[in-house]
Amino acid sequence: IFQYAKWGSLSLIVAKIAEETESQNNVEVEDVYKKMIDQANDSVDATPVIALPPLFECALGAGKHIVNNDGQKNPLHSSLQTIIETLFAVLQEETSSSNWAYMLNELCKLIFRGELLLSEYQCSYHEKRGSMPIMQAFEKLLKIGGTTKPHIYKTVVSRISVAWFGPTDSGNDVGICAIPYREHIVDLLVYKEIKFDESSAHHLTAKENWDGLPDATDGSSITRAFVLSFLSKLPSVGDMSDIVLKELIHFVMMRLMDICCVKPARGKAFITGSEEYARMTRAWQALCLLSRFVTEDISKEVVAKVFPAMSFNLHGAIRYFIEVFTIQCTRSHPSVFGQVYIQEVTRNDLTLMQVSSLMIIGGNLTVGRYSNDFFHSSTDPRIKDVVCGVLPWLSSTQGFSRAIAQLLCHKLIPLIVDVDGNSLPGNAEKDEAVLRSVYKFLEDNTDMSRLRNKQQLFFENYDVDSACTFEGLLSIPVDEGEEANPTHMVDAIKDCLAEVYKEARDEDAPAWKQMEELMLEAGQANEIERIDDDSVDMKNETELVNFQRKILPIDALDLGIKTFQEQKLFNAAGKKKQNLIVCASLIDKVPNLAGLARTCEIFSAQSLVMPNLLVRKQDDFKAISASANDWIDMEEVREEGLLGWLYSKRSEGYTIVGLEQTASSKCLTKTKFPEKTVLLLGKEKEGIPIEFLSAVDQCIEIPQLGIIRSLNVHVSGAISIWEYTKQMMQKKRAG
């Protein structure tokens, strides 16, 4: 009671003194405040919890007076260190979540001020005189926040990001206060808040500080949004001091480039939702925002990192930001980035991912709204270089790249060749004749014209500038892992290709085919009688081979007339699914998972169990699985939950068969598979861990004739799936 009364009274007295001496600079009053701070610092440990709030108010009031009145002289004298230590001591003792959140916010308001940070930069960082108490407090608060208290990060960064601008009269030194914090800025730009319980302690945050953020800002991006806001409001290169540009902006950019240019391990591309994926996505987003600060002196260093990054095995969302950043840099520095682009597009060892990115960049720079930024006139010598690089891709096996190559050639060939002229003798004229022939075909072919018109609209509407703004970046929709998931040009063009194909097919289809499609559409609205299971059973091996045909008859693809429940029993080819569940929860390599997905679809497995369903969105998974992920059921079971899942399947009547070499393993050719089977596959090198063998009913192994110890897990799984399928076919024929 005494402590509460003491500090409660003193807090009221401090407020009254501050009111009476607001415009005065009384040395005696200042000494009283300093003594209060010292006394509060010494008394924290002995003060009961109930008396901490008034003690905090007393120290806070005294601290405000000292900082406000000493601000013009030396705001970093020893009293500031004592003030911070005292307020931190109270924070560490306070247990009430509402009081704690209030104290945290008041502490940040007191110490994170532009004039204080500027003085700290000038005295302690630049002149290297004395300690940096504000920066130390910042680092201590982030340490308290750790990985489980994102609300602390939000409160701290919302305050200091405003203070980084410095005093209102900073002139062209705006942002100089942030230089000592540049390493922290890099970390915060890729920081991702975790999801936490709404009732967790100290959850309350000063939400009034979030008003400057776009409404669409995702909950996992609040902290970095404050940093992005700070960077977006910095003046342009011409109005910024060289110190801020080089020591802050360029430093941050090159650190982000280091994060972005980490090549995924071979066969282990970044999985959507992983920490590596999140850091890389957010780093490229930040670089898009900072692209306006790429100057001539760092352009060569940047271009040397950007184009090699396009060769990495990356998800479409990341590639989108790489392409946006490259387009912006090429517009600003066409001589540097344009030359490297031409060198890259003429290479013959490019991966399909590289080609697609280069075509998207080329389309925007030559056909889209930014063509005038790249080609300064119709006689620009680089036009011919681009045509030479793009022309071979007219025969690409990748429809997407081929489609854009057609668009670029149609646009650029008339700029270097008189397409209406006649061929004359000579090698040069022969070359021109070839180009005229290509152009003539692209111009006159109906399908090419239809596709070109649609693509032209894509590139004209491709808004790179908005993707590099603060509001634009934070307004991009997010995926299941709470990372930006923009519509990639590859997906848009693929949809365009499918649409053009459908239009061409519909126009060429005979009347009876059009009538059949109308009848099928009408049939989808009506429920029919249940189809006899025997009618969709596999009759012979020839029917199984039909799975591999590239073109299926329309009746084999017609699942629209079945009810939803019936559809779950059949695959995309109309065949009844087998009672086989393939469990790949222990496999982490994307190519193996994709190959298993393809095998499961081909042999009509009931489902495929994977460790992470987000892997389905990776480009390499889509390429290897050949769209199998669109046609089979998949379930996510992580390794930590696998044992319980296996036992639950046993209780449902499934037999757990493990593909593993053990002392009791049976040869695959001598094993009789039960109809309801779960095929458990092991890890790529270690096999099935011993803790999971307890749930296995039978282990099988594949006979080997060579000296290599084992097969690849996808190959082993495919052989076992086929053996199961063969036995089920024989059983049905015998029955």
PDB file of C-alpha atoms in Angstrom, residues 552-669:
ATOM      1  CA  LEU A 552      -9.019 -40.161 -75.326  1.00  0.00           C
ATOM      2  CA  PRO A 553     -12.494 -40.572 -76.856  1.00  0.00           C
ATOM      3  CA  ILE A 554     -15.030 -38.119 -75.510  1.00  0.00           C
ATOM      4  CA  ASP A 555     -17.073 -40.817 -73.810  1.00  0.00           C
ATOM      5  CA  ALA A 556     -14.025 -41.819 -71.733  1.00  0.00           C
ATOM      6  CA  LEU A 557     -13.729 -38.289 -70.374  1.00  0.00           C
ATOM      7  CA  ASP A 558     -17.418 -37.754 -69.679  1.00  0.00           C
ATOM      8  CA  LEU A 559     -17.711 -37.609 -65.913  1.00  0.00           C
ATOM      9  CA  GLY A 560     -20.144 -34.712 -65.932  1.00  0.00           C
ATOM     10  CA  ILE A 561     -23.202 -36.984 -65.858  1.00  0.00           C
ATOM     11  CA  LYS A 562     -22.150 -38.657 -62.623  1.00  0.00           C
ATOM     12  CA  THR A 563     -23.090 -37.287 -59.245  1.00  0.00           C
ATOM     13  CA  PHE A 564     -20.346 -35.880 -57.023  1.00  0.00           C
ATOM     14  CA  GLN A 565     -20.315 -39.008 -54.880  1.00  0.00           C
ATOM     15  CA  GLU A 566     -19.947 -41.227 -57.940  1.00  0.00           C
ATOM     16  CA  GLN A 567     -17.164 -39.086 -59.334  1.00  0.00           C
ATOM     17  CA  LYS A 568     -15.056 -39.715 -56.233  1.00  0.00           C
ATOM     18  CA  LEU A 569     -15.076 -43.440 -57.114  1.00  0.00           C
ATOM     19  CA  PHE A 570     -13.738 -42.921 -60.617  1.00  0.00           C
ATOM     20  CA  ASN A 571     -10.666 -41.368 -62.158  1.00  0.00           C
ATOM     21  CA  ALA A 572     -10.522 -38.845 -64.990  1.00  0.00           C
ATOM     22  CA  ALA A 573     -10.646 -41.614 -67.593  1.00  0.00           C
ATOM     23  CA  GLY A 574     -13.885 -43.022 -66.166  1.00  0.00           C
ATOM     24  CA  LYS A 575     -12.203 -46.060 -64.577  1.00  0.00           C
ATOM     25  CA  LYS A 576     -13.090 -47.132 -61.081  1.00  0.00           C
ATOM     26  CA  LYS A 577     -10.344 -46.253 -58.618  1.00  0.00           C
ATOM     27  CA  GLN A 578      -8.417 -49.044 -56.974  1.00  0.00           C
ATOM     28  CA  ASN A 579      -8.378 -49.425 -53.179  1.00  0.00           C
ATOM     29  CA  LEU A 580      -4.697 -48.526 -53.112  1.00  0.00           C
ATOM     30  CA  ILE A 581      -3.355 -45.611 -51.073  1.00  0.00           C
ATOM     31  CA  VAL A 582       0.256 -44.673 -51.801  1.00  0.00           C
ATOM     32  CA  CYS A 583       1.887 -43.058 -48.772  1.00  0.00           C
ATOM     33  CA  ALA A 584       4.882 -40.819 -49.630  1.00  0.00           C
ATOM     34  CA  SER A 585       5.010 -38.808 -46.373  1.00  0.00           C
ATOM     35  CA  LEU A 586       8.674 -39.723 -45.866  1.00  0.00           C
ATOM     36  CA  ILE A 587       9.768 -38.442 -49.289  1.00  0.00           C
ATOM     37  CA  ASP A 588      10.989 -34.861 -49.647  1.00  0.00           C
ATOM     38  CA  LYS A 589      12.372 -34.614 -53.185  1.00  0.00           C
ATOM     39  CA  VAL A 590       9.984 -32.884 -55.562  1.00  0.00           C
ATOM     40  CA  PRO A 591      10.810 -34.973 -58.684  1.00  0.00           C
ATOM     41  CA  ASN A 592      10.038 -38.201 -56.815  1.00  0.00           C
ATOM     42  CA  LEU A 593       6.741 -36.856 -55.473  1.00  0.00           C
ATOM     43  CA  ALA A 594       5.756 -35.599 -58.918  1.00  0.00           C
ATOM     44  CA  GLY A 595       6.652 -38.913 -60.542  1.00  0.00           C
ATOM     45  CA  LEU A 596       4.584 -40.811 -57.984  1.00  0.00           C
ATOM     46  CA  ALA A 597       1.634 -38.495 -58.622  1.00  0.00           C
ATOM     47  CA  ARG A 598       1.839 -39.293 -62.318  1.00  0.00           C
ATOM     48  CA  THR A 599       2.088 -43.050 -61.626  1.00  0.00           C
ATOM     49  CA  CYS A 600      -0.859 -42.955 -59.207  1.00  0.00           C
ATOM     50  CA  GLU A 601      -3.021 -41.228 -61.792  1.00  0.00           C
ATOM     51  CA  ILE A 602      -2.049 -43.658 -64.555  1.00  0.00           C
ATOM     52  CA  PHE A 603      -2.881 -46.719 -62.438  1.00  0.00           C
ATOM     53  CA  SER A 604      -5.972 -45.162 -60.831  1.00  0.00           C
ATOM     54  CA  ALA A 605      -4.817 -45.256 -57.214  1.00  0.00           C
ATOM     55  CA  GLN A 606      -7.330 -44.103 -54.621  1.00  0.00           C
ATOM     56  CA  SER A 607      -5.080 -41.324 -53.339  1.00  0.00           C
ATOM     57  CA  LEU A 608      -1.512 -40.151 -52.803  1.00  0.00           C
ATOM     58  CA  VAL A 609      -0.361 -39.062 -49.340  1.00  0.00           C
ATOM     59  CA  MET A 610       2.350 -36.379 -49.276  1.00  0.00           C
ATOM     60  CA  PRO A 611       4.231 -34.476 -46.560  1.00  0.00           C
ATOM     61  CA  ASN A 612       3.173 -31.054 -47.865  1.00  0.00           C
ATOM     62  CA  LEU A 613       0.417 -30.312 -50.370  1.00  0.00           C
ATOM     63  CA  LEU A 614       1.904 -26.887 -51.161  1.00  0.00           C
ATOM     64  CA  VAL A 615       4.510 -28.656 -53.291  1.00  0.00           C
ATOM     65  CA  ARG A 616       1.795 -29.137 -55.929  1.00  0.00           C
ATOM     66  CA  LYS A 617       2.126 -25.472 -56.924  1.00  0.00           C
ATOM     67  CA  GLN A 618       5.818 -25.694 -57.814  1.00  0.00           C
ATOM     68  CA  ASP A 619       6.613 -25.448 -61.497  1.00  0.00           C
ATOM     69  CA  ASP A 620       8.862 -28.533 -61.542  1.00  0.00           C
ATOM     70  CA  PHE A 621       6.155 -30.619 -59.847  1.00  0.00           C
ATOM     71  CA  LYS A 622       3.621 -29.514 -62.449  1.00  0.00           C
ATOM     72  CA  ALA A 623       6.024 -30.269 -65.279  1.00  0.00           C
ATOM     73  CA  ILE A 624       7.002 -33.769 -64.097  1.00  0.00           C
ATOM     74  CA  SER A 625       3.544 -34.821 -62.921  1.00  0.00           C
ATOM     75  CA  ALA A 626       2.077 -33.829 -66.299  1.00  0.00           C
ATOM     76  CA  SER A 627      -1.032 -32.333 -64.648  1.00  0.00           C
ATOM     77  CA  ALA A 628      -1.666 -35.496 -62.591  1.00  0.00           C
ATOM     78  CA  ASN A 629      -2.246 -33.307 -59.543  1.00  0.00           C
ATOM     79  CA  ASP A 630      -5.422 -32.055 -61.247  1.00  0.00           C
ATOM     80  CA  TRP A 631      -6.867 -35.556 -61.497  1.00  0.00           C
ATOM     81  CA  ILE A 632      -5.951 -37.499 -58.353  1.00  0.00           C
ATOM     82  CA  ASP A 633      -6.883 -37.098 -54.713  1.00  0.00           C
ATOM     83  CA  MET A 634      -4.038 -36.016 -52.457  1.00  0.00           C
ATOM     84  CA  GLU A 635      -3.826 -35.914 -48.692  1.00  0.00           C
ATOM     85  CA  GLU A 636      -1.275 -34.190 -46.460  1.00  0.00           C
ATOM     86  CA  VAL A 637       0.236 -36.210 -43.616  1.00  0.00           C
ATOM     87  CA  ARG A 638       3.495 -34.946 -42.155  1.00  0.00           C
ATOM     88  CA  GLU A 639       6.100 -37.302 -40.728  1.00  0.00           C
ATOM     89  CA  GLU A 640       5.279 -36.391 -37.134  1.00  0.00           C
ATOM     90  CA  GLY A 641       1.661 -37.472 -37.625  1.00  0.00           C
ATOM     91  CA  LEU A 642       2.339 -40.492 -39.851  1.00  0.00           C
ATOM     92  CA  LEU A 643       2.296 -43.205 -37.167  1.00  0.00           C
ATOM     93  CA  GLY A 644      -1.163 -42.246 -35.943  1.00  0.00           C
ATOM     94  CA  TRP A 645      -2.424 -42.045 -39.522  1.00  0.00           C
ATOM     95  CA  LEU A 646      -1.150 -45.566 -40.297  1.00  0.00           C
ATOM     96  CA  TYR A 647      -2.923 -47.022 -37.265  1.00  0.00           C
ATOM     97  CA  SER A 648      -6.138 -45.227 -38.240  1.00  0.00           C
ATOM     98  CA  LYS A 649      -5.963 -46.808 -41.702  1.00  0.00           C
ATOM     99  CA  ARG A 650      -5.477 -50.230 -40.146  1.00  0.00           C
ATOM    100  CA  SER A 651      -8.628 -49.673 -38.107  1.00  0.00           C
ATOM    101  CA  GLU A 652     -10.449 -48.930 -41.386  1.00  0.00           C
ATOM    102  CA  GLY A 653      -9.494 -52.353 -42.741  1.00  0.00           C
ATOM    103  CA  TYR A 654      -6.427 -51.437 -44.776  1.00  0.00           C
ATOM    104  CA  THR A 655      -3.297 -53.596 -44.787  1.00  0.00           C
ATOM    105  CA  ILE A 656      -0.100 -51.593 -44.387  1.00  0.00           C
ATOM    106  CA  VAL A 657       2.553 -52.842 -46.817  1.00  0.00           C
ATOM    107  CA  GLY A 658       6.013 -51.338 -46.427  1.00  0.00           C
ATOM    108  CA  LEU A 659       8.508 -51.284 -49.293  1.00  0.00           C
ATOM    109  CA  GLU A 660      11.635 -52.055 -47.280  1.00  0.00           C
ATOM    110  CA  GLN A 661      14.460 -54.586 -47.198  1.00  0.00           C
ATOM    111  CA  THR A 662      14.242 -56.365 -43.832  1.00  0.00           C
ATOM    112  CA  ALA A 663      14.991 -59.866 -42.567  1.00  0.00           C
ATOM    113  CA  SER A 664      11.307 -60.781 -42.924  1.00  0.00           C
ATOM    114  CA  SER A 665      10.617 -59.027 -46.256  1.00  0.00           C
ATOM    115  CA  LYS A 666       8.791 -61.036 -48.923  1.00  0.00           C
ATOM    116  CA  CYS A 667       9.728 -60.924 -52.578  1.00  0.00           C
ATOM    117  CA  LEU A 668       7.371 -58.662 -54.523  1.00  0.00           C
ATOM    118  CA  THR A 669       6.571 -61.369 -57.075  1.00  0.00           C
TER     119      THR A 669
END
